[in-house]
């Protein structure tokens, strides 16, 4: 990480973000949500789908196993979650 100590601000290096599509089914209806992130995992996709599907944050396990997260999401009507990198999506840059 590059930092400049000149002046009141410390500049940090840019982070490249990828654009992801998270596909899921909510109570029988297909849904797609876009998310910018450095990376994506199956657990991340389930968490994003559950939140996007309207599940209360208090009912989604944040630090438990993937199985516990999937069980909680399915209880809220979320199923068949998958994710992929958006086709032809330009990378976004963000300051860390």
PDB file of C-alpha atoms in Angstrom:
ATOM      1  CA  UNK A   1       0.000   0.000   0.000  1.00  0.00           C
ATOM      2  CA  UNK A   2       1.431   3.346  -1.030  1.00  0.00           C
ATOM      3  CA  UNK A   3       0.938   6.224   1.354  1.00  0.00           C
ATOM      4  CA  UNK A   4       1.912   9.848   1.091  1.00  0.00           C
ATOM      5  CA  UNK A   5       2.744  11.591   4.324  1.00  0.00           C
ATOM      6  CA  UNK A   6       2.749  15.076   2.775  1.00  0.00           C
ATOM      7  CA  UNK A   7      -0.143  17.190   4.035  1.00  0.00           C
ATOM      8  CA  UNK A   8      -3.187  16.283   6.121  1.00  0.00           C
ATOM      9  CA  UNK A   9      -4.272  13.329   3.934  1.00  0.00           C
ATOM     10  CA  UNK A  10      -2.763   9.896   3.582  1.00  0.00           C
ATOM     11  CA  UNK A  11      -3.460   8.478   0.130  1.00  0.00           C
ATOM     12  CA  UNK A  12      -3.915   4.754  -0.148  1.00  0.00           C
ATOM     13  CA  UNK A  13      -3.580   2.613  -3.209  1.00  0.00           C
ATOM     14  CA  UNK A  14      -6.559   1.858  -5.435  1.00  0.00           C
ATOM     15  CA  UNK A  15      -8.338  -1.481  -5.146  1.00  0.00           C
ATOM     16  CA  UNK A  16      -9.819  -3.007  -8.263  1.00  0.00           C
ATOM     17  CA  UNK A  17     -13.364  -4.264  -7.789  1.00  0.00           C
ATOM     18  CA  UNK A  18     -15.125  -6.837  -9.922  1.00  0.00           C
ATOM     19  CA  UNK A  19     -18.822  -6.695 -10.762  1.00  0.00           C
ATOM     20  CA  UNK A  20     -20.736  -9.871  -9.841  1.00  0.00           C
ATOM     21  CA  UNK A  21     -24.239 -11.112 -10.608  1.00  0.00           C
ATOM     22  CA  UNK A  22     -25.959 -13.043  -7.834  1.00  0.00           C
ATOM     23  CA  UNK A  23     -28.868 -15.121  -9.144  1.00  0.00           C
ATOM     24  CA  UNK A  24     -31.405 -16.610  -6.762  1.00  0.00           C
ATOM     25  CA  UNK A  25     -35.046 -17.623  -6.409  1.00  0.00           C
ATOM     26  CA  UNK A  26     -37.272 -15.851  -3.869  1.00  0.00           C
ATOM     27  CA  UNK A  27     -40.608 -17.552  -3.212  1.00  0.00           C
ATOM     28  CA  UNK A  28     -40.581 -18.983  -6.747  1.00  0.00           C
ATOM     29  CA  UNK A  29     -39.520 -15.766  -8.537  1.00  0.00           C
ATOM     30  CA  UNK A  30     -36.118 -15.443 -10.207  1.00  0.00           C
ATOM     31  CA  UNK A  31     -34.043 -12.502  -8.991  1.00  0.00           C
ATOM     32  CA  UNK A  32     -30.668 -11.018  -9.927  1.00  0.00           C
ATOM     33  CA  UNK A  33     -28.666  -8.532  -7.885  1.00  0.00           C
ATOM     34  CA  UNK A  34     -25.370  -6.858  -8.861  1.00  0.00           C
ATOM     35  CA  UNK A  35     -22.550  -6.466  -6.359  1.00  0.00           C
ATOM     36  CA  UNK A  36     -19.114  -4.857  -6.668  1.00  0.00           C
ATOM     37  CA  UNK A  37     -16.452  -6.636  -4.634  1.00  0.00           C
ATOM     38  CA  UNK A  38     -12.818  -7.737  -4.681  1.00  0.00           C
ATOM     39  CA  UNK A  39     -13.959 -11.354  -4.691  1.00  0.00           C
ATOM     40  CA  UNK A  40     -17.016 -13.544  -4.211  1.00  0.00           C
ATOM     41  CA  UNK A  41     -17.663 -16.838  -2.451  1.00  0.00           C
ATOM     42  CA  UNK A  42     -20.724 -19.057  -2.236  1.00  0.00           C
ATOM     43  CA  UNK A  43     -21.272 -17.865   1.335  1.00  0.00           C
ATOM     44  CA  UNK A  44     -21.065 -14.209   0.224  1.00  0.00           C
ATOM     45  CA  UNK A  45     -23.646 -14.854  -2.501  1.00  0.00           C
ATOM     46  CA  UNK A  46     -26.080 -16.508  -0.067  1.00  0.00           C
ATOM     47  CA  UNK A  47     -25.671 -13.619   2.384  1.00  0.00           C
ATOM     48  CA  UNK A  48     -26.299 -10.998  -0.333  1.00  0.00           C
ATOM     49  CA  UNK A  49     -29.315 -12.926  -1.688  1.00  0.00           C
ATOM     50  CA  UNK A  50     -30.817 -13.229   1.794  1.00  0.00           C
ATOM     51  CA  UNK A  51     -30.434  -9.500   2.478  1.00  0.00           C
ATOM     52  CA  UNK A  52     -31.700  -8.535  -0.988  1.00  0.00           C
ATOM     53  CA  UNK A  53     -34.643 -10.898  -0.530  1.00  0.00           C
ATOM     54  CA  UNK A  54     -35.739  -8.976   2.557  1.00  0.00           C
ATOM     55  CA  UNK A  55     -34.532 -11.275   5.318  1.00  0.00           C
ATOM     56  CA  UNK A  56     -34.006  -9.361   8.575  1.00  0.00           C
ATOM     57  CA  UNK A  57     -30.314  -8.984   9.346  1.00  0.00           C
ATOM     58  CA  UNK A  58     -30.978 -10.265  12.860  1.00  0.00           C
ATOM     59  CA  UNK A  59     -32.091 -13.619  11.417  1.00  0.00           C
ATOM     60  CA  UNK A  60     -29.006 -14.157   9.261  1.00  0.00           C
ATOM     61  CA  UNK A  61     -26.024 -15.780  10.992  1.00  0.00           C
ATOM     62  CA  UNK A  62     -22.999 -13.597  10.317  1.00  0.00           C
ATOM     63  CA  UNK A  63     -20.129 -15.687  11.653  1.00  0.00           C
ATOM     64  CA  UNK A  64     -21.530 -19.203  11.566  1.00  0.00           C
ATOM     65  CA  UNK A  65     -21.117 -21.954   9.017  1.00  0.00           C
ATOM     66  CA  UNK A  66     -22.243 -21.786   5.403  1.00  0.00           C
ATOM     67  CA  UNK A  67     -24.806 -24.480   6.221  1.00  0.00           C
ATOM     68  CA  UNK A  68     -26.362 -22.326   8.970  1.00  0.00           C
ATOM     69  CA  UNK A  69     -26.518 -19.343   6.602  1.00  0.00           C
ATOM     70  CA  UNK A  70     -28.197 -21.402   3.848  1.00  0.00           C
ATOM     71  CA  UNK A  71     -30.716 -22.820   6.332  1.00  0.00           C
ATOM     72  CA  UNK A  72     -31.589 -19.306   7.576  1.00  0.00           C
ATOM     73  CA  UNK A  73     -31.884 -17.937   4.012  1.00  0.00           C
ATOM     74  CA  UNK A  74     -34.092 -20.837   2.920  1.00  0.00           C
ATOM     75  CA  UNK A  75     -36.361 -20.167   5.913  1.00  0.00           C
ATOM     76  CA  UNK A  76     -36.887 -16.668   4.425  1.00  0.00           C
ATOM     77  CA  UNK A  77     -37.809 -18.071   0.985  1.00  0.00           C
ATOM     78  CA  UNK A  78     -34.386 -17.785  -0.702  1.00  0.00           C
ATOM     79  CA  UNK A  79     -33.165 -20.755  -2.751  1.00  0.00           C
ATOM     80  CA  UNK A  80     -31.007 -21.792  -5.716  1.00  0.00           C
ATOM     81  CA  UNK A  81     -28.312 -19.142  -5.191  1.00  0.00           C
ATOM     82  CA  UNK A  82     -25.468 -18.931  -7.698  1.00  0.00           C
ATOM     83  CA  UNK A  83     -23.073 -16.204  -8.735  1.00  0.00           C
ATOM     84  CA  UNK A  84     -20.852 -15.261 -11.653  1.00  0.00           C
ATOM     85  CA  UNK A  85     -18.597 -12.472 -12.805  1.00  0.00           C
ATOM     86  CA  UNK A  86     -20.585 -10.019 -14.924  1.00  0.00           C
ATOM     87  CA  UNK A  87     -19.822 -10.446 -18.599  1.00  0.00           C
ATOM     88  CA  UNK A  88     -18.039  -7.475 -20.153  1.00  0.00           C
ATOM     89  CA  UNK A  89     -18.231  -5.509 -16.917  1.00  0.00           C
ATOM     90  CA  UNK A  90     -15.461  -2.938 -16.541  1.00  0.00           C
ATOM     91  CA  UNK A  91     -13.473  -3.141 -13.346  1.00  0.00           C
ATOM     92  CA  UNK A  92     -14.250  -0.436 -10.853  1.00  0.00           C
ATOM     93  CA  UNK A  93     -11.642   1.306  -8.804  1.00  0.00           C
ATOM     94  CA  UNK A  94     -12.068   2.225  -5.184  1.00  0.00           C
ATOM     95  CA  UNK A  95      -9.826   3.696  -2.530  1.00  0.00           C
ATOM     96  CA  UNK A  96      -9.089   1.343   0.340  1.00  0.00           C
TER      97      UNK A  96
END
